[in-house]
Amino acid sequence: MACVLSVLVPALANAQNTTRVLNVSAIIALTNANRATHGVNSLTESKLLDIAAQEKANDMIARGYFSHFGPGGQTPWSWFTLVGYYYTCAGENLAMNFDDAGSLDQAWMNSPNHRGNILNGAYTQIGIGIAHGYYQGTQTTFVVQLFAAPAKLAVQNSSARHPQTEVSGTLATSL
């Protein structure tokens, strides 16, 4: 299973938001509502993925970048390694400058790559990280959405993908 990456930067916040707060619970609820509408099983929140996503969001703010890959060449999957999460498939969506979950969700669903991650039936778990700070001199909010199917304990030493073993997919930026 390939790993998929997507990035979204909105030009304007969408006026037709359905959830007026930006928090982990709202993003997960909207993601699962989209999956239910399309006949895909709901995702379970993983505390390990939440930690990995939060660490990634914090790092982007602290080090001043907005990308799947860190300035030092860190892959998106290095955050999985940091928390000890093993997976069989994984994906990452990034966004910035959203202040409510409704407009964020709508923008992701309007982007084929983000939508693909959200509706990927191979994923069973989700984690969200939200960080506020400055990026290129402007107050901003970064959102990291991680998806994965965890490896079974019995196969962690054989077929499980450890982060950084495979990166494929598309980097999509919407302006």
mmCIF file of C-alpha atoms in Angstrom:
data_model
loop_
_atom_site.group_PDB
_atom_site.id
_atom_site.type_symbol
_atom_site.label_atom_id
_atom_site.label_comp_id
_atom_site.label_asym_id
_atom_site.label_seq_id
_atom_site.Cartn_x
_atom_site.Cartn_y
_atom_site.Cartn_z
ATOM 1 C CA MET A 1 0.000 0.000 0.000
ATOM 2 C CA ALA A 2 1.428 3.403 -0.946
ATOM 3 C CA CYS A 3 1.819 6.274 1.450
ATOM 4 C CA VAL A 4 0.010 9.407 0.345
ATOM 5 C CA LEU A 5 0.828 13.044 1.125
ATOM 6 C CA SER A 6 -1.299 16.165 0.552
ATOM 7 C CA VAL A 7 -0.961 19.854 1.428
ATOM 8 C CA LEU A 8 -3.584 22.605 1.339
ATOM 9 C CA VAL A 9 -3.209 26.372 1.653
ATOM 10 C CA PRO A 10 -6.490 28.311 1.291
ATOM 11 C CA ALA A 11 -6.644 31.737 -0.293
ATOM 12 C CA LEU A 12 -9.821 32.601 1.630
ATOM 13 C CA ALA A 13 -11.752 30.851 4.378
ATOM 14 C CA ASN A 14 -14.870 29.159 3.038
ATOM 15 C CA ALA A 15 -18.060 30.955 4.111
ATOM 16 C CA GLN A 16 -20.120 27.765 4.226
ATOM 17 C CA ASN A 17 -18.506 26.159 7.262
ATOM 18 C CA THR A 18 -20.378 23.538 9.211
ATOM 19 C CA THR A 19 -18.277 23.542 12.378
ATOM 20 C CA ARG A 20 -17.145 26.900 13.720
ATOM 21 C CA VAL A 21 -14.322 25.626 15.928
ATOM 22 C CA LEU A 22 -10.967 24.181 15.048
ATOM 23 C CA ASN A 23 -10.161 21.295 17.358
ATOM 24 C CA VAL A 24 -9.242 17.641 17.169
ATOM 25 C CA SER A 25 -12.744 16.348 17.952
ATOM 26 C CA ALA A 26 -14.409 18.498 15.287
ATOM 27 C CA ILE A 27 -11.916 17.485 12.583
ATOM 28 C CA ILE A 28 -12.281 13.789 13.395
ATOM 29 C CA ALA A 29 -16.089 14.041 13.512
ATOM 30 C CA LEU A 30 -16.219 15.693 10.092
ATOM 31 C CA THR A 31 -13.712 13.225 8.640
ATOM 32 C CA ASN A 32 -15.823 10.294 9.883
ATOM 33 C CA ALA A 33 -19.027 11.926 8.615
ATOM 34 C CA ASN A 34 -17.463 12.132 5.144
ATOM 35 C CA ARG A 35 -16.417 8.502 5.329
ATOM 36 C CA ALA A 36 -19.914 7.420 6.432
ATOM 37 C CA THR A 37 -21.496 9.354 3.555
ATOM 38 C CA HIS A 38 -19.278 7.432 1.141
ATOM 39 C CA GLY A 39 -19.739 4.019 2.760
ATOM 40 C CA VAL A 40 -16.291 3.881 4.355
ATOM 41 C CA ASN A 41 -15.764 2.682 7.937
ATOM 42 C CA SER A 42 -15.079 5.288 10.601
ATOM 43 C CA LEU A 43 -11.573 5.966 11.843
ATOM 44 C CA THR A 44 -10.579 5.470 15.454
ATOM 45 C CA GLU A 45 -8.552 8.196 17.104
ATOM 46 C CA SER A 46 -5.057 6.997 17.995
ATOM 47 C CA LYS A 47 -3.344 8.827 20.844
ATOM 48 C CA LEU A 48 0.025 7.875 19.324
ATOM 49 C CA LEU A 49 -0.969 9.424 15.979
ATOM 50 C CA ASP A 50 -2.269 12.507 17.830
ATOM 51 C CA ILE A 51 1.139 12.876 19.481
ATOM 52 C CA ALA A 52 2.991 12.346 16.177
ATOM 53 C CA ALA A 53 0.755 14.874 14.392
ATOM 54 C CA GLN A 54 1.161 17.435 17.191
ATOM 55 C CA GLU A 55 4.934 17.007 17.188
ATOM 56 C CA LYS A 56 4.987 17.584 13.399
ATOM 57 C CA ALA A 57 2.767 20.694 13.670
ATOM 58 C CA ASN A 58 4.905 22.081 16.509
ATOM 59 C CA ASP A 59 8.084 21.421 14.531
ATOM 60 C CA MET A 60 6.777 23.268 11.469
ATOM 61 C CA ILE A 61 6.011 26.322 13.627
ATOM 62 C CA ALA A 62 9.311 26.145 15.545
ATOM 63 C CA ARG A 63 11.495 25.623 12.475
ATOM 64 C CA GLY A 64 9.516 27.777 10.029
ATOM 65 C CA TYR A 65 8.536 25.380 7.254
ATOM 66 C CA PHE A 66 5.315 24.077 5.713
ATOM 67 C CA SER A 67 6.041 20.808 3.958
ATOM 68 C CA HIS A 68 5.806 17.068 4.307
ATOM 69 C CA PHE A 69 9.592 16.970 4.517
ATOM 70 C CA GLY A 70 11.520 18.794 7.240
ATOM 71 C CA PRO A 71 14.367 21.197 6.486
ATOM 72 C CA GLY A 72 16.843 18.528 7.581
ATOM 73 C CA GLY A 73 15.316 15.966 5.220
ATOM 74 C CA GLN A 74 13.018 14.290 7.770
ATOM 75 C CA THR A 75 10.276 12.321 6.066
ATOM 76 C CA PRO A 76 6.646 12.498 7.178
ATOM 77 C CA TRP A 77 7.079 9.007 8.586
ATOM 78 C CA SER A 78 9.823 10.063 10.998
ATOM 79 C CA TRP A 79 7.037 11.336 13.291
ATOM 80 C CA PHE A 80 5.617 7.804 13.424
ATOM 81 C CA THR A 81 9.064 6.553 14.468
ATOM 82 C CA LEU A 82 9.260 9.193 17.182
ATOM 83 C CA VAL A 83 6.195 7.747 18.937
ATOM 84 C CA GLY A 84 6.877 4.082 18.138
ATOM 85 C CA TYR A 85 3.941 3.636 15.756
ATOM 86 C CA TYR A 86 4.252 0.824 13.203
ATOM 87 C CA TYR A 87 1.891 0.754 10.235
ATOM 88 C CA THR A 88 0.972 -1.168 7.121
ATOM 89 C CA CYS A 89 -0.085 1.984 5.248
ATOM 90 C CA ALA A 90 -0.117 5.670 6.135
ATOM 91 C CA GLY A 91 -1.032 9.085 4.794
ATOM 92 C CA GLU A 92 -0.665 12.720 5.759
ATOM 93 C CA ASN A 93 -2.731 15.830 5.036
ATOM 94 C CA LEU A 94 -1.426 19.292 5.904
ATOM 95 C CA ALA A 95 -3.225 22.618 5.990
ATOM 96 C CA MET A 96 -2.601 26.141 7.170
ATOM 97 C CA ASN A 97 -4.558 29.315 7.861
ATOM 98 C CA PHE A 98 -7.898 27.719 8.735
ATOM 99 C CA ASP A 99 -9.724 28.805 11.865
ATOM 100 C CA ASP A 100 -12.664 26.404 11.777
ATOM 101 C CA ALA A 101 -13.042 22.698 11.090
ATOM 102 C CA GLY A 102 -15.929 23.148 8.654
ATOM 103 C CA SER A 103 -14.031 25.204 6.105
ATOM 104 C CA LEU A 104 -10.950 23.021 6.538
ATOM 105 C CA ASP A 105 -12.970 19.863 5.942
ATOM 106 C CA GLN A 106 -14.713 21.323 2.901
ATOM 107 C CA ALA A 107 -11.400 22.417 1.388
ATOM 108 C CA TRP A 108 -9.843 18.989 1.953
ATOM 109 C CA MET A 109 -12.881 17.290 0.424
ATOM 110 C CA ASN A 110 -12.639 19.579 -2.625
ATOM 111 C CA SER A 111 -9.011 18.545 -3.173
ATOM 112 C CA PRO A 112 -8.649 15.133 -4.886
ATOM 113 C CA ASN A 113 -5.479 14.177 -2.967
ATOM 114 C CA HIS A 114 -6.806 15.173 0.449
ATOM 115 C CA ARG A 115 -10.155 13.573 -0.308
ATOM 116 C CA GLY A 116 -8.319 10.400 -1.313
ATOM 117 C CA ASN A 117 -6.665 10.201 2.092
ATOM 118 C CA ILE A 118 -9.898 10.960 3.943
ATOM 119 C CA LEU A 119 -11.871 8.298 2.055
ATOM 120 C CA ASN A 120 -9.141 5.630 1.900
ATOM 121 C CA GLY A 121 -10.726 2.493 3.350
ATOM 122 C CA ALA A 122 -7.333 0.978 4.132
ATOM 123 C CA TYR A 123 -6.840 3.482 6.956
ATOM 124 C CA THR A 124 -8.348 2.585 10.332
ATOM 125 C CA GLN A 125 -6.816 5.180 12.644
ATOM 126 C CA ILE A 126 -6.412 8.950 12.671
ATOM 127 C CA GLY A 127 -4.418 11.540 14.581
ATOM 128 C CA ILE A 128 -4.622 15.330 14.494
ATOM 129 C CA GLY A 129 -2.173 18.046 15.505
ATOM 130 C CA ILE A 130 -2.894 21.782 15.575
ATOM 131 C CA ALA A 131 -0.220 24.419 16.197
ATOM 132 C CA HIS A 132 -0.516 28.198 16.333
ATOM 133 C CA GLY A 133 2.393 30.550 15.804
ATOM 134 C CA TYR A 134 4.198 32.598 13.204
ATOM 135 C CA TYR A 135 5.198 31.453 9.729
ATOM 136 C CA GLN A 136 7.074 33.833 7.458
ATOM 137 C CA GLY A 137 6.226 36.712 9.785
ATOM 138 C CA THR A 138 2.477 36.094 9.823
ATOM 139 C CA GLN A 139 0.297 34.590 12.561
ATOM 140 C CA THR A 140 -0.859 31.188 11.327
ATOM 141 C CA THR A 141 -2.315 27.849 12.300
ATOM 142 C CA PHE A 142 -0.921 24.554 11.012
ATOM 143 C CA VAL A 143 -3.048 21.398 10.951
ATOM 144 C CA VAL A 144 -1.539 17.934 10.524
ATOM 145 C CA GLN A 145 -3.878 15.005 9.847
ATOM 146 C CA LEU A 146 -2.270 11.548 9.976
ATOM 147 C CA PHE A 147 -3.930 8.348 8.795
ATOM 148 C CA ALA A 148 -2.708 4.788 9.230
ATOM 149 C CA ALA A 149 -3.499 1.144 9.587
ATOM 150 C CA PRO A 150 -1.461 -0.158 12.500
ATOM 151 C CA ALA A 151 0.724 -3.205 12.061
ATOM 152 C CA LYS A 152 -0.221 -6.223 14.128
ATOM 153 C CA LEU A 153 2.215 -6.910 16.955
ATOM 154 C CA ALA A 154 3.085 -10.310 15.543
ATOM 155 C CA VAL A 155 4.303 -8.793 12.269
ATOM 156 C CA GLN A 156 6.128 -5.709 13.515
ATOM 157 C CA ASN A 157 9.463 -7.368 12.920
ATOM 158 C CA SER A 158 8.638 -8.646 9.448
ATOM 159 C CA SER A 159 6.118 -6.963 7.127
ATOM 160 C CA ALA A 160 5.309 -3.793 9.031
ATOM 161 C CA ARG A 161 6.520 -0.605 7.506
ATOM 162 C CA HIS A 162 8.723 1.338 9.760
ATOM 163 C CA PRO A 163 8.647 5.042 8.965
ATOM 164 C CA GLN A 164 11.022 6.197 6.265
ATOM 165 C CA THR A 165 10.951 2.898 4.360
ATOM 166 C CA GLU A 166 8.651 4.034 1.557
ATOM 167 C CA VAL A 167 7.340 7.398 0.497
ATOM 168 C CA SER A 168 5.146 7.724 -2.541
ATOM 169 C CA GLY A 169 2.250 9.939 -3.441
ATOM 170 C CA THR A 170 1.478 13.445 -4.555
ATOM 171 C CA LEU A 171 2.102 16.768 -2.930
ATOM 172 C CA ALA A 172 -0.871 18.997 -3.753
ATOM 173 C CA THR A 173 -0.960 22.697 -2.994
ATOM 174 C CA SER A 174 -4.098 24.764 -3.509
ATOM 175 C CA LEU A 175 -3.815 28.531 -3.532
#
